[in-house]
CSV table of C-alpha atoms in Angstrom, one decimal:
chain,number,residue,atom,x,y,z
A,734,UNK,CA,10.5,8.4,27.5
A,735,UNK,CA,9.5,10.3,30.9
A,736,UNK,CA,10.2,7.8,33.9
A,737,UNK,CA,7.4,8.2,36.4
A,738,UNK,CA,8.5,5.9,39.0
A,739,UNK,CA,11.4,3.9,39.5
A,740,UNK,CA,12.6,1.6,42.6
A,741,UNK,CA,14.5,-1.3,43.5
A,742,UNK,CA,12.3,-4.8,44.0
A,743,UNK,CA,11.9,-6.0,47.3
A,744,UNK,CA,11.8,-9.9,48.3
A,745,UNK,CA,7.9,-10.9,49.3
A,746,UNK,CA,8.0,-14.1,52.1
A,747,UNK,CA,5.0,-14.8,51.0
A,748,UNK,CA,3.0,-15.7,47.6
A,749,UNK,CA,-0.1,-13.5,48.0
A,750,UNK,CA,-1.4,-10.5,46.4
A,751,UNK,CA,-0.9,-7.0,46.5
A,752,UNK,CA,-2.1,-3.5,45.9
A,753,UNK,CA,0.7,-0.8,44.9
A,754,UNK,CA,0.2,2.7,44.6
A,755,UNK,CA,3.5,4.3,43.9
A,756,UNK,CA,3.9,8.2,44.0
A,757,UNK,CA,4.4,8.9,40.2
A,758,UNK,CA,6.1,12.5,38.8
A,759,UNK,CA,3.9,15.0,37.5
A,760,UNK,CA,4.5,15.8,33.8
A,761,UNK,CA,3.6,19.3,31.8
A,762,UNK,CA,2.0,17.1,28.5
A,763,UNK,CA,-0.7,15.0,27.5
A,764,UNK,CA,-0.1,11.5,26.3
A,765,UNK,CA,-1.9,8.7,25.6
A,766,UNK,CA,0.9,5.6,26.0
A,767,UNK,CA,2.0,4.7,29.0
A,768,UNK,CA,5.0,1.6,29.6
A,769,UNK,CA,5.2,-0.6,32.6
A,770,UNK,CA,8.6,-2.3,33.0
A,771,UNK,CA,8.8,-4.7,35.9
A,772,UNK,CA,12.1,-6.3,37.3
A,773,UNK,CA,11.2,-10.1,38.3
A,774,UNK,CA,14.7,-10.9,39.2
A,775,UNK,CA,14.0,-11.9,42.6
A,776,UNK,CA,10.7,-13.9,41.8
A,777,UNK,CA,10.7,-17.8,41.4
A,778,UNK,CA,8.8,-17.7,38.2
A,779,UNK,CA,6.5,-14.2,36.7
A,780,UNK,CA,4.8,-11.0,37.2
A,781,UNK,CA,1.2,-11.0,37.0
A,782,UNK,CA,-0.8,-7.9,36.9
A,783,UNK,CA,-4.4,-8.1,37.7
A,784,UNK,CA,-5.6,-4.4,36.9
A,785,UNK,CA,-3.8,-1.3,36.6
A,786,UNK,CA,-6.0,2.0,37.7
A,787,UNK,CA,-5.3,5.5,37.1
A,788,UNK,CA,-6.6,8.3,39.3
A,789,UNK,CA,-6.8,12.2,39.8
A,790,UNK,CA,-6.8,12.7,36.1
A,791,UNK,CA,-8.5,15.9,34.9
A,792,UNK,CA,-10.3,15.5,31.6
A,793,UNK,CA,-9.1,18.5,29.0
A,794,UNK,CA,-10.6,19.8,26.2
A,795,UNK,CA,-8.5,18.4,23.4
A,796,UNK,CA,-8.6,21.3,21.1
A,797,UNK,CA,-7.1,23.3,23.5
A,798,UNK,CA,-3.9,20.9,23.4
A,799,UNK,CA,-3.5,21.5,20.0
A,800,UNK,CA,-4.3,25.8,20.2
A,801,UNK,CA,-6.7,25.0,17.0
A,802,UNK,CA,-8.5,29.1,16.3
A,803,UNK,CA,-11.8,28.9,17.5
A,804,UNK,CA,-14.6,28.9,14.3
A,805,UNK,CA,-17.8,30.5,14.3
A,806,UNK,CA,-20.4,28.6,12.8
A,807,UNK,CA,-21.9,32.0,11.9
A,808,UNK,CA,-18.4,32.9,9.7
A,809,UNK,CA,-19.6,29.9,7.6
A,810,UNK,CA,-21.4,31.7,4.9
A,811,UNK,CA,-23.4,29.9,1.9
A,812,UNK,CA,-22.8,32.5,-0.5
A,813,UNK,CA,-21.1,31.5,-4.4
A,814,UNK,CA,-18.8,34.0,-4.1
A,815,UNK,CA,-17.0,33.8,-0.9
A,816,UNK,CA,-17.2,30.4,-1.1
A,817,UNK,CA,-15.4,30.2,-4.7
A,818,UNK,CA,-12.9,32.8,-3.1
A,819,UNK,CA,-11.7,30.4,-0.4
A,820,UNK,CA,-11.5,26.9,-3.0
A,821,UNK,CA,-14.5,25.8,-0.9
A,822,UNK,CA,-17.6,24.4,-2.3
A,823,UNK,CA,-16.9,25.7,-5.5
A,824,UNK,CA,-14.2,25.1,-7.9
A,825,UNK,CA,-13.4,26.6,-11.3
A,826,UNK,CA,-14.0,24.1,-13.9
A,827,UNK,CA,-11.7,24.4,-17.5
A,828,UNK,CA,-14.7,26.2,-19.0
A,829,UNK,CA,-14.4,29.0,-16.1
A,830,UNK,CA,-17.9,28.1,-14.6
A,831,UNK,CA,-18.3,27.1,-10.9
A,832,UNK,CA,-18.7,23.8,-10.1
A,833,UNK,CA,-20.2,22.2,-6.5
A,834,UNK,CA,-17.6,19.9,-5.2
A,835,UNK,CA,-20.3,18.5,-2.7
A,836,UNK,CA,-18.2,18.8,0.8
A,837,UNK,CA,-20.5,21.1,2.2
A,838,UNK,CA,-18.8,22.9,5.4
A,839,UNK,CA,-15.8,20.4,4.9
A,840,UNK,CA,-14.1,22.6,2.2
A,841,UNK,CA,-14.2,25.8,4.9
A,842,UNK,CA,-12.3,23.6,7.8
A,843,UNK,CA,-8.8,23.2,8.3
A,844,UNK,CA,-7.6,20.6,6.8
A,845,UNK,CA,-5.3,19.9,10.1
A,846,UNK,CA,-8.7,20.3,12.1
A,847,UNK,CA,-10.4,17.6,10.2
A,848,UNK,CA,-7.5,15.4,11.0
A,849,UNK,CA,-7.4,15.9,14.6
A,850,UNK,CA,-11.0,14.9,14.4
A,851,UNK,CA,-10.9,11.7,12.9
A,852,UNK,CA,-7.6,10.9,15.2
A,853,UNK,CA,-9.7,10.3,17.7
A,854,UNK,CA,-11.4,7.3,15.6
A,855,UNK,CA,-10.7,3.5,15.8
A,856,UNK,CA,-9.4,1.3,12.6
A,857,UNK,CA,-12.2,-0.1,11.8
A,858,UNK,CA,-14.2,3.7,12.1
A,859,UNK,CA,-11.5,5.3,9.9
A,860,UNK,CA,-12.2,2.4,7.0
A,861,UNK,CA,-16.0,2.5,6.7
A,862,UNK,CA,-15.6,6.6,6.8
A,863,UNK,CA,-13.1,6.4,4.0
A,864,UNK,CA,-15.8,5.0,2.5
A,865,UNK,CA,-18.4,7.6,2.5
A,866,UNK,CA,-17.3,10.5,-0.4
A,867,UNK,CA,-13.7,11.3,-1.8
A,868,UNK,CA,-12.8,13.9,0.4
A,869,UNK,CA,-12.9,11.8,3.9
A,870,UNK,CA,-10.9,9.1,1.9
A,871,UNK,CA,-8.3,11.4,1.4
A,872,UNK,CA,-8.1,12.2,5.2
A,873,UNK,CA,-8.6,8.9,6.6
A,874,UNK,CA,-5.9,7.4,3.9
A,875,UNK,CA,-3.4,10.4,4.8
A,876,UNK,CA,0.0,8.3,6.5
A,877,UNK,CA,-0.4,11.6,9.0
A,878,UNK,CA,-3.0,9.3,10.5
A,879,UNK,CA,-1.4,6.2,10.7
A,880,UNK,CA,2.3,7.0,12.4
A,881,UNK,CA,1.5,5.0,15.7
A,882,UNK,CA,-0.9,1.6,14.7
A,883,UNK,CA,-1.9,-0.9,17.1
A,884,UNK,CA,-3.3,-4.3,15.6
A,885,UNK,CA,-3.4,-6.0,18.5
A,886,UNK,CA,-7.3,-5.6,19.6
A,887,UNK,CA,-7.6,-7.2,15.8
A,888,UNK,CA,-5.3,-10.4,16.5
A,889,UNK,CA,-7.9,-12.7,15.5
A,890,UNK,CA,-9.2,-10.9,12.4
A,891,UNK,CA,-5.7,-9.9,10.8
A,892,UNK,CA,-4.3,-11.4,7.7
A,893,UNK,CA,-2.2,-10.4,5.2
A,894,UNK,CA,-4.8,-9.2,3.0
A,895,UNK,CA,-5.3,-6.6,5.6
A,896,UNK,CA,-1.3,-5.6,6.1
A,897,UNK,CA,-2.0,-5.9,2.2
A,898,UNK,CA,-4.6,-3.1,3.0
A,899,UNK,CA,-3.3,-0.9,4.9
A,900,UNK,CA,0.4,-1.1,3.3
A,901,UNK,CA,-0.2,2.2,1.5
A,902,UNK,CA,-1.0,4.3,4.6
A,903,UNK,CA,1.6,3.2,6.7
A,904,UNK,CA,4.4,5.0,4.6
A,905,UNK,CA,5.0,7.5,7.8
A,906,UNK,CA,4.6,4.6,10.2
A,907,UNK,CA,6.9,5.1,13.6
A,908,UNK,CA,5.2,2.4,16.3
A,909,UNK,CA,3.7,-0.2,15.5
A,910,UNK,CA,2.0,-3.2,17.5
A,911,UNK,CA,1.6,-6.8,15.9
A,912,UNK,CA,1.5,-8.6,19.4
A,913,UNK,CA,-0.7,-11.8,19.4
A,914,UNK,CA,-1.1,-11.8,15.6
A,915,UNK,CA,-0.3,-14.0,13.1
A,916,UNK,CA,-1.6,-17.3,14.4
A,917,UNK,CA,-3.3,-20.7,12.7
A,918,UNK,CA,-1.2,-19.2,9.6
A,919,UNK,CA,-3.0,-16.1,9.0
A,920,UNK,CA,0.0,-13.6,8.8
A,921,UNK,CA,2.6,-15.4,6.7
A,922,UNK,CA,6.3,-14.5,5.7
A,923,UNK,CA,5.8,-13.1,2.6
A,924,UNK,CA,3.0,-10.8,3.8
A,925,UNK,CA,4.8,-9.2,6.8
A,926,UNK,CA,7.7,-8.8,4.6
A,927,UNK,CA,6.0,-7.0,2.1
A,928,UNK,CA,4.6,-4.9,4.4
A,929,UNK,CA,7.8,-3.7,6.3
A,930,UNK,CA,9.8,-3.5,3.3
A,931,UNK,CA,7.1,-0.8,2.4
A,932,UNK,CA,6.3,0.8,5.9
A,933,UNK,CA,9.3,0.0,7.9
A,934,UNK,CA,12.1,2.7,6.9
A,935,UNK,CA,10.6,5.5,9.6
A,936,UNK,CA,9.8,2.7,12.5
A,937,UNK,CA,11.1,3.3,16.0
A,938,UNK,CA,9.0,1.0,17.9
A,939,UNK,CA,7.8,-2.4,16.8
A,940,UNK,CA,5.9,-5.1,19.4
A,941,UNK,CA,6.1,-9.0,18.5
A,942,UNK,CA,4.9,-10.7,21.8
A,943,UNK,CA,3.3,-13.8,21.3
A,944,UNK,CA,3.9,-13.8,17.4
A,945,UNK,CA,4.0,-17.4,16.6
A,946,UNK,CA,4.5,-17.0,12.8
A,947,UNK,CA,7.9,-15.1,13.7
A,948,UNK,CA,10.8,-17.0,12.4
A,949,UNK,CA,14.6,-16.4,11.2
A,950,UNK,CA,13.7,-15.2,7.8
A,951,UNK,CA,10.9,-12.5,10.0
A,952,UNK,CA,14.2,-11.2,11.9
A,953,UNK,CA,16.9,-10.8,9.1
A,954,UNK,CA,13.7,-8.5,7.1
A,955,UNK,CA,13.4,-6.5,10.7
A,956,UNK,CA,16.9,-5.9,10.3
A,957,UNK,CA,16.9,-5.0,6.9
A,958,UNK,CA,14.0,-2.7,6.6
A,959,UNK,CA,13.9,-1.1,10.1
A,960,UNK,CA,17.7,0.7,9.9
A,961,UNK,CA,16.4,3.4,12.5
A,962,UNK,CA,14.8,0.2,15.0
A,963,UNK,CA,15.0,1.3,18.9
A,964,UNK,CA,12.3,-0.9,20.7
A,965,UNK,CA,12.0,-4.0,20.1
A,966,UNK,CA,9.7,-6.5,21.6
A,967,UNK,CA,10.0,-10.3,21.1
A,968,UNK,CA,8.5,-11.4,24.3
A,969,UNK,CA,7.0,-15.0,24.2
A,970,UNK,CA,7.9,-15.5,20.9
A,971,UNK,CA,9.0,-19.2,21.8
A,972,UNK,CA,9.4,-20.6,18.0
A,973,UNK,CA,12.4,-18.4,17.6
A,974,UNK,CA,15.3,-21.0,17.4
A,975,UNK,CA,18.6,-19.7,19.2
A,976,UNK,CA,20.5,-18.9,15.7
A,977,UNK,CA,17.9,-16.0,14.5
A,978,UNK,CA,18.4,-13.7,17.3
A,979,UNK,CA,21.5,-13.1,15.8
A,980,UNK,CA,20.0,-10.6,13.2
A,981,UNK,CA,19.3,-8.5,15.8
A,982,UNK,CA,23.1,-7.6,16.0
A,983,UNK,CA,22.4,-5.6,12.9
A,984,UNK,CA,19.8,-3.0,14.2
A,985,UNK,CA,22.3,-0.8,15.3
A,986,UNK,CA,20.0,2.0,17.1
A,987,UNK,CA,18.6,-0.4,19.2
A,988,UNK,CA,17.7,0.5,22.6
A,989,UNK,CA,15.3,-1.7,24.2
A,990,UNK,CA,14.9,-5.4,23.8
A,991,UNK,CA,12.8,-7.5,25.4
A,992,UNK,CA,13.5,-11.8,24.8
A,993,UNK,CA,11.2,-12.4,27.3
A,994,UNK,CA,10.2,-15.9,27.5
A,995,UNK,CA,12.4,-16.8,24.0
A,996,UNK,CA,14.9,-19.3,23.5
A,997,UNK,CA,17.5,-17.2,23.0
A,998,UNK,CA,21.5,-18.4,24.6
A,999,UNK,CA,23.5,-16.2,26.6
């Protein structure tokens, strides 16, 4: 993490609210994630954000982040000879006769091209595309695509039929959000542990708040299947009883922990 801004709280007299625009530090990369930690230690009960805006950002043209080589549409001939040359169109059956694989202009593109293309899709977008022939299946079921996952705009729609789903892609996972989810019994104990016994050996980052289904046998598979754990967020998760944070002792890379809100004794 790059710290943008950091400074000691100050004690407000009184209860109204306010607009804060801190002087943040300039950074030489793109991202996409950013991480507000606030310190309420001199607050009577909570931190409430209303809205948080970001300004005097200058839209880039992605492909330049990533130095992709420029293609020319007119480089992109039709021809069954070039085209066989470069394994595009047309592949070599066993009888040694050409056959159409149907991809059109896909087969001439970069595979790492087509991937940054369909980053830029949500969930949902990337399942009904995997849909639509073979060869986008293969890209949008690559784990290359799925190494940061947030399911939290999904909280009321995920089960464990869809971490049943989406099991096999998350083999390269590294962050992953399952804040708000869970609830009136639709993510149960034997689906989440399936899931992260499968997808949780590469995880760095994993977000719980508000995870009512979490309980002591949720934390002792966290602590068994994530050995390379550093962030861990079990904020509001207020069903936790004071014996199952002791699990947690066992992630031994851990660190960041947030017990916000949990019933955990000091």
């Amino acid at each position: 993490w790059e710290v943008l801004w950091s400074g000691e709280p100050t004690k407000v007299l009184t209860p109204q609210a306010r607009q804060f625009s801190p002087n943040i530090k300039h950074i030489n990369f793109p991202t996409n994630l950013l991480r507000l930690e606030v310190n309420s230690s001199l607050l009577d009960y909570y931190t409430e954000l209303d809205a948080v805006i970001l300004r005097g950002v200058k839209e880039r043209p992605m492909l330049a982040l990533y130095k992709m080589p420029v293609i020319d549409i007119s480089d992109l001939s039709d021809s069954e000879e070039e085209l066989s040359d470069v394994g595009g169109p047309f592949r070599q059956g066993a009888d040694g006769k050409h056959q159409r694989t149907g991809n059109g202009y896909f087969d001439k593109l970069p595979y790492e091209l087509i991937q940054l293309i369909l980053s830029h899709l949500t969930l949902p977008d990337l399942s009904r595309l995997a849909q639509s022939c073979k060869l986008l299946h293969q890209h949008c079921c690559d784990p290359l695509q799925y190494t940061q996952l947030s399911l939290q705009p999904y909280w009321g729609r995920l089960s464990d039929a869809s971490l049943g789903h989406l099991q096999s892609r998350c083999t390269l996972l590294q962050r992953l959000n399952l804040s708000w989810t869970g609830n009136r019994g639709a993510l149960t104990l034997t689906g989440f542990s399936s899931f992260m016994k499968a997808c949780g050996l590469s995880l760095v980052c994993l977000e719980l708040s508000c995870c009512h289904f979490l309980n002591e046998a949720c934390l002792e598979v966290i602590s068994q299947t994530c050995p390379g754990l550093q962030e861990l967020n079990l904020s509001s998760c207020d069903r936790l009883h004071p014996q199952a944070f002791a699990h947690i002792s066992k992630l031994t890379r851990l660190r960041r922990l947030v017990l916000y809100r949990t019933k955990i004794e000091v």
